[in-house]
PDB file of C-alpha atoms in Angstrom:
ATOM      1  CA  UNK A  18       3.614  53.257  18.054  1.00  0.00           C
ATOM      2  CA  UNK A  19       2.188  50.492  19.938  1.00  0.00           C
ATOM      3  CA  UNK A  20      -1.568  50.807  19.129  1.00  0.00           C
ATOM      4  CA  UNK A  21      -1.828  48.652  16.006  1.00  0.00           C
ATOM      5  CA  UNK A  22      -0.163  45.790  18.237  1.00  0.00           C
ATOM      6  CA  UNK A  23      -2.697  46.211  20.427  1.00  0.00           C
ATOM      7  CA  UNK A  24      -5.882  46.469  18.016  1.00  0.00           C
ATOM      8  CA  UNK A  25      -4.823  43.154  16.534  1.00  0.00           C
ATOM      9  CA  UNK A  26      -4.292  41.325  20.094  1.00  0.00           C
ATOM     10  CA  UNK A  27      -8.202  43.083  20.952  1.00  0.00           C
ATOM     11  CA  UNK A  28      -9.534  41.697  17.784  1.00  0.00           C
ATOM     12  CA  UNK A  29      -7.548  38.688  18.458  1.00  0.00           C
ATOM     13  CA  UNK A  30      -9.358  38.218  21.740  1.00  0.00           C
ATOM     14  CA  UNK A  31     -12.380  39.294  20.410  1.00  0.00           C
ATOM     15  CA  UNK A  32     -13.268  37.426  17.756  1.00  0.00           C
ATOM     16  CA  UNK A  33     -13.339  33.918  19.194  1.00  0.00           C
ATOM     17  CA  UNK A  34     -15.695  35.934  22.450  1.00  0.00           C
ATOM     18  CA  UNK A  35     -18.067  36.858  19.568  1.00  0.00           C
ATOM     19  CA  UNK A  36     -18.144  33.480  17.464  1.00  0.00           C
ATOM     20  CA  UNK A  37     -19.276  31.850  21.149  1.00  0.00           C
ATOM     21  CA  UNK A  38     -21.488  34.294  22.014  1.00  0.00           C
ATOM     22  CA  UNK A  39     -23.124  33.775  18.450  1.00  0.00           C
ATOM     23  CA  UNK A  40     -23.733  30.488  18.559  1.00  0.00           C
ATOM     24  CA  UNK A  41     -25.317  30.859  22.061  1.00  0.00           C
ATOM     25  CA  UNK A  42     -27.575  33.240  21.081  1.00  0.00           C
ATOM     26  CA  UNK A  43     -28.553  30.891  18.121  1.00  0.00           C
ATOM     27  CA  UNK A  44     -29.034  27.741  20.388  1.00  0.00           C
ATOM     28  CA  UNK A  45     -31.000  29.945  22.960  1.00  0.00           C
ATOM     29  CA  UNK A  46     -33.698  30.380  20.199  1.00  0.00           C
ATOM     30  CA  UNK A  47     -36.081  27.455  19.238  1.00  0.00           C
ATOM     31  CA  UNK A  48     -35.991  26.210  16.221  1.00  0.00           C
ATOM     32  CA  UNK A  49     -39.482  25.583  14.337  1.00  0.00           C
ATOM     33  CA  UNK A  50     -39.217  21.834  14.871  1.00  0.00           C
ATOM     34  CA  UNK A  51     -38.467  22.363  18.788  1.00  0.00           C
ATOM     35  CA  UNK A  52     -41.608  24.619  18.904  1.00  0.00           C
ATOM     36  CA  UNK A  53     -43.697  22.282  16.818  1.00  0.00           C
ATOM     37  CA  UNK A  54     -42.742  19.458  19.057  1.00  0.00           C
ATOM     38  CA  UNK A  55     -43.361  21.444  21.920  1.00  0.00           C
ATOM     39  CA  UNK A  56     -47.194  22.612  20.988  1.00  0.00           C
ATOM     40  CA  UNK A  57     -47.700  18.657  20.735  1.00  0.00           C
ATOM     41  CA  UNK A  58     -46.100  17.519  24.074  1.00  0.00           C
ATOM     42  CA  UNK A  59     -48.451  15.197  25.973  1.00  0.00           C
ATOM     43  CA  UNK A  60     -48.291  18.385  28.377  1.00  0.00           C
ATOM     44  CA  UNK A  61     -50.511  20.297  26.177  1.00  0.00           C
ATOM     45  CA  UNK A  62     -54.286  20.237  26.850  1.00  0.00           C
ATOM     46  CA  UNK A  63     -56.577  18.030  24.485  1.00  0.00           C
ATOM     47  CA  UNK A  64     -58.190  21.644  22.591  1.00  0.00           C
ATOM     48  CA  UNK A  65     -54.647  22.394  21.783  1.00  0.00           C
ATOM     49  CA  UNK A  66     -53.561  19.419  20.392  1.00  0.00           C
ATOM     50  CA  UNK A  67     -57.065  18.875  18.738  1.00  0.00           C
ATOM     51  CA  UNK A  68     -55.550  22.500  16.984  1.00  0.00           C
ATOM     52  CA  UNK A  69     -53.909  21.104  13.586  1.00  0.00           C
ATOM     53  CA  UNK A  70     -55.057  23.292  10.758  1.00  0.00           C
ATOM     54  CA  UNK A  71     -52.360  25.664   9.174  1.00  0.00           C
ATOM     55  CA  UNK A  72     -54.199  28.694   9.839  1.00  0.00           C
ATOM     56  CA  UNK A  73     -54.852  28.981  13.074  1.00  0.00           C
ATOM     57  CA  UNK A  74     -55.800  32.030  15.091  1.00  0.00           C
ATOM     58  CA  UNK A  75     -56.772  33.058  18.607  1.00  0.00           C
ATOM     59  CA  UNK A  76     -59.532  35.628  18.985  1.00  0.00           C
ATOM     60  CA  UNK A  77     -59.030  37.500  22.540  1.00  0.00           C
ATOM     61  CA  UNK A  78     -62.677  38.188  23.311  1.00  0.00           C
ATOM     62  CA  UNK A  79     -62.320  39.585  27.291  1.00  0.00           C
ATOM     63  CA  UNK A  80     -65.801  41.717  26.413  1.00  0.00           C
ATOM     64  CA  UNK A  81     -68.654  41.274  24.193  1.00  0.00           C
ATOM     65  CA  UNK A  82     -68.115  44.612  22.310  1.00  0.00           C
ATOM     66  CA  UNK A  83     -71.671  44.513  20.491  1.00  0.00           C
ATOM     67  CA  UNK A  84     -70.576  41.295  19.088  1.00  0.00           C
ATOM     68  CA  UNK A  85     -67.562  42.119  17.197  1.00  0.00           C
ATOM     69  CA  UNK A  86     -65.312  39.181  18.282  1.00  0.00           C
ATOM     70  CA  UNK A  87     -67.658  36.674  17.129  1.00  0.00           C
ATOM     71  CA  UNK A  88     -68.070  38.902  13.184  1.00  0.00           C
ATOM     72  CA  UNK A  89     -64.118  38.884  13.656  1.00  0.00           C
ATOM     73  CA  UNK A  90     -63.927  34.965  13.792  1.00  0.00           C
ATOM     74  CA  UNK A  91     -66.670  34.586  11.036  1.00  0.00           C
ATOM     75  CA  UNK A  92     -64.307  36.795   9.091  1.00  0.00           C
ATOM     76  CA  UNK A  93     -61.818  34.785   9.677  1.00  0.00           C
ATOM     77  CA  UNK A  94     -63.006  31.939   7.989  1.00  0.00           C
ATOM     78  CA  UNK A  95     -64.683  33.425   4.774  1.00  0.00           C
ATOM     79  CA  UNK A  96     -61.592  36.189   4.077  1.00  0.00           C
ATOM     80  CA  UNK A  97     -59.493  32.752   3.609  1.00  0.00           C
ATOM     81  CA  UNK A  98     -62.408  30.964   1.559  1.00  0.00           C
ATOM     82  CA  UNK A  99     -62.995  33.520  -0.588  1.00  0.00           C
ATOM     83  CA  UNK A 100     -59.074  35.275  -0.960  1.00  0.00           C
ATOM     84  CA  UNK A 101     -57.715  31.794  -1.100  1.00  0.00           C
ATOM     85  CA  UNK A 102     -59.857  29.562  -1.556  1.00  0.00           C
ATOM     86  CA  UNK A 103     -59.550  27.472   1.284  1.00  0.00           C
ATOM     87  CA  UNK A 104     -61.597  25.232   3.200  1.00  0.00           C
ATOM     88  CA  UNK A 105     -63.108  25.276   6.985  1.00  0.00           C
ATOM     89  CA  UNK A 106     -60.998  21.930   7.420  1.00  0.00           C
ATOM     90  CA  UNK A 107     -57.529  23.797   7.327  1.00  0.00           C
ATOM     91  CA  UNK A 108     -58.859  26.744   9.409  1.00  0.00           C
ATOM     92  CA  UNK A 109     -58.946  26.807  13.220  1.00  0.00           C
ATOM     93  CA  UNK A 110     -60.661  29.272  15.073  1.00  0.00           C
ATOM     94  CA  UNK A 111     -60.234  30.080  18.866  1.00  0.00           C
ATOM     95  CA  UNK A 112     -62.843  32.430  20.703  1.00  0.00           C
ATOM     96  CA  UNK A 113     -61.198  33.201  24.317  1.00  0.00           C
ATOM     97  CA  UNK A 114     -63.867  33.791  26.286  1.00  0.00           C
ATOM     98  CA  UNK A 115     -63.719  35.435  30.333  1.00  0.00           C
ATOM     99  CA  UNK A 116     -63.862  38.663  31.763  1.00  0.00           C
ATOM    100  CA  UNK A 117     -67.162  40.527  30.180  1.00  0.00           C
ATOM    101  CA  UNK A 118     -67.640  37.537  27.915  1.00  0.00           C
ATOM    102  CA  UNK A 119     -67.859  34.797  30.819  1.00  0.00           C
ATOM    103  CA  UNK A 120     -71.342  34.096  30.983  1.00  0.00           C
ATOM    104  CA  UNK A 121     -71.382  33.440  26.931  1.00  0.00           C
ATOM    105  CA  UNK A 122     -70.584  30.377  27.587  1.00  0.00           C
ATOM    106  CA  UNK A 123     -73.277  29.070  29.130  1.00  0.00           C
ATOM    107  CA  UNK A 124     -77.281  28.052  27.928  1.00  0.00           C
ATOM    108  CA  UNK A 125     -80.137  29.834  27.746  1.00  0.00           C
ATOM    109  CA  UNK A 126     -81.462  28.437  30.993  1.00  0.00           C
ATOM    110  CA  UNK A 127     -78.629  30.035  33.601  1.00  0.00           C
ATOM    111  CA  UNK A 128     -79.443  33.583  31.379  1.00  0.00           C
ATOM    112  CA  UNK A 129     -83.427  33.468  31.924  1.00  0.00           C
ATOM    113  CA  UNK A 130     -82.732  32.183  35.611  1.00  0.00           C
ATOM    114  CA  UNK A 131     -80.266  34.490  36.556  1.00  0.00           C
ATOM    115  CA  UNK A 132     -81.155  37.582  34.733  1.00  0.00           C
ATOM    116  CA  UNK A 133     -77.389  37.652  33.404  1.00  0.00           C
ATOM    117  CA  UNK A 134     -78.545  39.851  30.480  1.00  0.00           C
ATOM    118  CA  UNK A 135     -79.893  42.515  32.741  1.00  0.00           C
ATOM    119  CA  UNK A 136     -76.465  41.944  35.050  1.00  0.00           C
ATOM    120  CA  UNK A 137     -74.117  42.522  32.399  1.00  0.00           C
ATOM    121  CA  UNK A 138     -76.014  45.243  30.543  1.00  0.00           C
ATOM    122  CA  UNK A 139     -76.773  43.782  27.424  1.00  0.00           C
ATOM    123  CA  UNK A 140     -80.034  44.460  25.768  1.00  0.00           C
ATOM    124  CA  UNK A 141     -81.655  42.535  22.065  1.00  0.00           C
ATOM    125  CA  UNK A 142     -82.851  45.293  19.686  1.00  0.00           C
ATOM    126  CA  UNK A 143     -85.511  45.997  21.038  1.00  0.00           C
ATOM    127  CA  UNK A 144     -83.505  47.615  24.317  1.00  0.00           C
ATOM    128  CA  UNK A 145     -84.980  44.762  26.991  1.00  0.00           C
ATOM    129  CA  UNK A 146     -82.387  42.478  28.868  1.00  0.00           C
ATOM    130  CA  UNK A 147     -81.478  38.993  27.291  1.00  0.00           C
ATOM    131  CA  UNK A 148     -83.162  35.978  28.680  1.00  0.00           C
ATOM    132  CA  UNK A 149     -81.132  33.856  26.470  1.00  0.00           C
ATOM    133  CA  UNK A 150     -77.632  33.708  25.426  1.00  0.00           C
ATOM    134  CA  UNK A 151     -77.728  36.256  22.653  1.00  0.00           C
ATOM    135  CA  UNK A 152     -74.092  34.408  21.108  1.00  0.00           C
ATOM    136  CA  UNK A 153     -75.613  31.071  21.003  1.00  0.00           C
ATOM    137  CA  UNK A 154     -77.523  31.468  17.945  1.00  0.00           C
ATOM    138  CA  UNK A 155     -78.481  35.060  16.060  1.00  0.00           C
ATOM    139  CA  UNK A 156     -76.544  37.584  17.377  1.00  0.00           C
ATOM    140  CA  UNK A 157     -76.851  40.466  17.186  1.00  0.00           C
ATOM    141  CA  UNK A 158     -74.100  43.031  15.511  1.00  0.00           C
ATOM    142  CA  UNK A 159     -74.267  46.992  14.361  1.00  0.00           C
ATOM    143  CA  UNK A 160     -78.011  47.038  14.642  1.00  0.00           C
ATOM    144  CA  UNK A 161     -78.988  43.656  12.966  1.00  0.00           C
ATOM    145  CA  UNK A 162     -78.272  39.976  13.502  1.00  0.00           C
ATOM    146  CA  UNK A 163     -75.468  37.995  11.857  1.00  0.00           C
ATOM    147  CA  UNK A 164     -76.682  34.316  12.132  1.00  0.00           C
ATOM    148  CA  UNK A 165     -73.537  32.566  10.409  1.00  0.00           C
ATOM    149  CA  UNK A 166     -71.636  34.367  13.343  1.00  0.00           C
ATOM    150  CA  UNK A 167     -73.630  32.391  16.175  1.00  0.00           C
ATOM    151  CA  UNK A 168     -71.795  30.301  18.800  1.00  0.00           C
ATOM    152  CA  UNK A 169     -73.120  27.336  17.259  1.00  0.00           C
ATOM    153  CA  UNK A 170     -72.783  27.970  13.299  1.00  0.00           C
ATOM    154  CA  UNK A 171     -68.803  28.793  14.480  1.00  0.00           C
ATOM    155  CA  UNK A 172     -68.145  25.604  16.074  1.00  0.00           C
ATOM    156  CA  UNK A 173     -69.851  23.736  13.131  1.00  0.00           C
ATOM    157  CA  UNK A 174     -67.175  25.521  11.199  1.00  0.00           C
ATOM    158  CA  UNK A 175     -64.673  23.626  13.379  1.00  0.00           C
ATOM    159  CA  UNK A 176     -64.011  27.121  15.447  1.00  0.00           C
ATOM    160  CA  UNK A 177     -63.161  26.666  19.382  1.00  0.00           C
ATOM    161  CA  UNK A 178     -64.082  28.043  22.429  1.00  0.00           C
ATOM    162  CA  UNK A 179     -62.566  28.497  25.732  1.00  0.00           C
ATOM    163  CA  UNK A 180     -64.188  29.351  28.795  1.00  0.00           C
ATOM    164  CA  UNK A 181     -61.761  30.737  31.940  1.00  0.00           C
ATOM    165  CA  UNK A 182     -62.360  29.028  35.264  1.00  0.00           C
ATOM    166  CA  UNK A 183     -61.438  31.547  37.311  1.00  0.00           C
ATOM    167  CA  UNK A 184     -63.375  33.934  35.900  1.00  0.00           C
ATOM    168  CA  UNK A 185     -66.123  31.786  36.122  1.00  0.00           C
ATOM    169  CA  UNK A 186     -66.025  31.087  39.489  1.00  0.00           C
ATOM    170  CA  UNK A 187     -65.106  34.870  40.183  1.00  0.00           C
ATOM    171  CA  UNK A 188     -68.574  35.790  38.312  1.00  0.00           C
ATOM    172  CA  UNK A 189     -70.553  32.625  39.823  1.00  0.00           C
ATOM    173  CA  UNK A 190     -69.392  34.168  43.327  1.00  0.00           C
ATOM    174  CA  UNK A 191     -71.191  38.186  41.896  1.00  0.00           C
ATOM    175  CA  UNK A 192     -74.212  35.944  40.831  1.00  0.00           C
ATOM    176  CA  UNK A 193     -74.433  34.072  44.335  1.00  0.00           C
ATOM    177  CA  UNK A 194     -74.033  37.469  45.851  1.00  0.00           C
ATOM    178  CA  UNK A 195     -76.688  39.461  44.396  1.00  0.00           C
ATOM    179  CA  UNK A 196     -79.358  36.531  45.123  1.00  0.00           C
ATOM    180  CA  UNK A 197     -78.464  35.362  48.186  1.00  0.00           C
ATOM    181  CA  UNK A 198     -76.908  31.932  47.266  1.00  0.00           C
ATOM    182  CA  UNK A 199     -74.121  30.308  47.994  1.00  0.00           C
ATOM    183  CA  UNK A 200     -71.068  30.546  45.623  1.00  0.00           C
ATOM    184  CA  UNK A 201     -70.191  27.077  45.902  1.00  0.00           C
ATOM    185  CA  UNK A 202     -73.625  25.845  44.421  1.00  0.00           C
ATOM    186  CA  UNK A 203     -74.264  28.508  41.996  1.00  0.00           C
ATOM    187  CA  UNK A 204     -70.578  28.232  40.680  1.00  0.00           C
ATOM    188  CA  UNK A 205     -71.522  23.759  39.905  1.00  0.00           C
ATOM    189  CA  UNK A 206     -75.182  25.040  38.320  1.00  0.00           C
ATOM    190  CA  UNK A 207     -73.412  27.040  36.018  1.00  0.00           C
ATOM    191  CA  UNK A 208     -70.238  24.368  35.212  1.00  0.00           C
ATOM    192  CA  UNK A 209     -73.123  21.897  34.580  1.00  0.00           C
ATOM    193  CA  UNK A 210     -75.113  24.515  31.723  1.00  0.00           C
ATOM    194  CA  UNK A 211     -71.530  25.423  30.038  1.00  0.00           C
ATOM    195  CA  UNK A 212     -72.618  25.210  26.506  1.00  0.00           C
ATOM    196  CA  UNK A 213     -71.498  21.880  24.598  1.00  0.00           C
ATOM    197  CA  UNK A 214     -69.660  23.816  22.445  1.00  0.00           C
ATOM    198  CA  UNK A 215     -67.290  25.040  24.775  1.00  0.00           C
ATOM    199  CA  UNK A 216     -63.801  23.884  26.455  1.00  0.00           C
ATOM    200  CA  UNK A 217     -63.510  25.153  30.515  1.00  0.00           C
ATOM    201  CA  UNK A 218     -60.076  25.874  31.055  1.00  0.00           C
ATOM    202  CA  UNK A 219     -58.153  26.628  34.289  1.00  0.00           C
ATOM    203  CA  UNK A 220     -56.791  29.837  33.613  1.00  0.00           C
ATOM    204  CA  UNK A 221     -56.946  31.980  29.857  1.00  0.00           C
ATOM    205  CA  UNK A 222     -53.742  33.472  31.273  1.00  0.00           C
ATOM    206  CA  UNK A 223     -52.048  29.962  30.667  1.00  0.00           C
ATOM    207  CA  UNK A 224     -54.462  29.360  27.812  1.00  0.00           C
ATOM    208  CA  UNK A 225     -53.160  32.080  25.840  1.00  0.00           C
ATOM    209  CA  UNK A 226     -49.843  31.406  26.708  1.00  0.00           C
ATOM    210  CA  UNK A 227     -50.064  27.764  25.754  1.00  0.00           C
ATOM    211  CA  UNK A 228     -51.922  29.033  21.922  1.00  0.00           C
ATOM    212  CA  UNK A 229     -48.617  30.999  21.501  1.00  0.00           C
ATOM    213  CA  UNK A 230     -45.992  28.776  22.271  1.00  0.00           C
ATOM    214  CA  UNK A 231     -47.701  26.492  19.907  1.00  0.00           C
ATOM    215  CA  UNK A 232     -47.170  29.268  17.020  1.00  0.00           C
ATOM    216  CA  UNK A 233     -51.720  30.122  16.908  1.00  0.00           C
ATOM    217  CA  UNK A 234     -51.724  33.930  15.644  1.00  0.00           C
ATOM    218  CA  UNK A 235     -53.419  36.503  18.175  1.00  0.00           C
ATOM    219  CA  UNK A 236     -56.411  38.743  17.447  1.00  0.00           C
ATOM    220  CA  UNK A 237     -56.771  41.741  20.664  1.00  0.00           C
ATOM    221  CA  UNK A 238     -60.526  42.254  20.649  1.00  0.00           C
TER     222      UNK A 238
END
């Protein structure tokens, strides 16, 4: 006899617990201003804040994959020209570039001096090791070459790219190793032939991480 009583003191209890618990769940979540404001702190890195287009995605390119990630970012940029209608001025591209990819970053000189072509297996079409950065200009993709999607062509498109430190110096250390050199000096050769088109950041970890807190879409390689 006493249980409808007792359901209206539990939903008297109850109700005001789940109107609190509401509204901290809805102050716990950013709004769109917050994260907008965030992704242009004075904490955020110069590339980032450089980032203002309203399409902007980040292209996770950890190996070279015959050139795919680089087709993927030229892609990127005529699939909204042509659907849309849209210009390379409201479209920024970001090519994330470490683990197999590392050693894109940098000029033809560290690839003929170091043999990284032959180090990282990667072969031009006629099966012999690069000498030269094959992403810089030309590549090559699905047995031909796709000049628009070249390093350079891309970043006179407005596209970005991000070279990891520590996977630089990681790789600099392999290089050293296999010739006999110190780390140290072959690691400051190679920071001084990064490619002009490219941004060396501390860690793509905290890259990444800093591309999605700013609201950039992600593209897994």
């Amino acid at each position: 006899m006493t249980s409808a009583p007792r359901n209206r003191l539990f939903t008297a209890l109850m109700v005001p617990v789940l109107a609190a618990g509401i509204v901290l769940v809805v102050a716990l979540v950013p709004r769109a201003s917050e994260l907008e404001a965030r992704s242009a702190s004075a904490d955020d890195p110069a590339w980032l804040q450089a980032l203002d287009a309203p399409h902007r995605m980040l292209f996770d390119a950890a190996q070279p994959a015959g050139g795919v990630p680089l087709v993927h970012a030229l892609n990127y940029y005529e699939s909204w020209k042509q659907a849309e209608g849209i210009g390379d001025d409201d479209i920024d591209a970001v090519i994330a570039l470490y683990g197999g990819t590392t050693f894109h970053g940098l000029d033809d000189a560290m690839w003929a001096k170091y043999g990284l072509g032959e180090m990282m297996g990667q072969n031009d079409l006629q099966g012999a090791p690069y000498t030269r950065n094959p992403w810089r200009v030309n590549p090559t993709f699905d047995g031909g070459t796709v000049a628009p999607a070249g390093m350079e062509p891309l970043a006179a498109r407005g596209a970005t790219f991000l070279m990891c430190n520590n996977a630089l110096t990681y790789f600099a250390g392999k290089v050293a190793a296999a010739h006999g050199l110190e780390a140290a000096d072959v690691y400051s050769e190679m920071k001084a032939h990064i490619l002009p088109q490219v941004t060396l950041v501390p860690a793509m970890v905290v890259a990444i991480d800093q591309a999605q807190v700013a609201g950039i879409s992600y593209h897994r390689q």
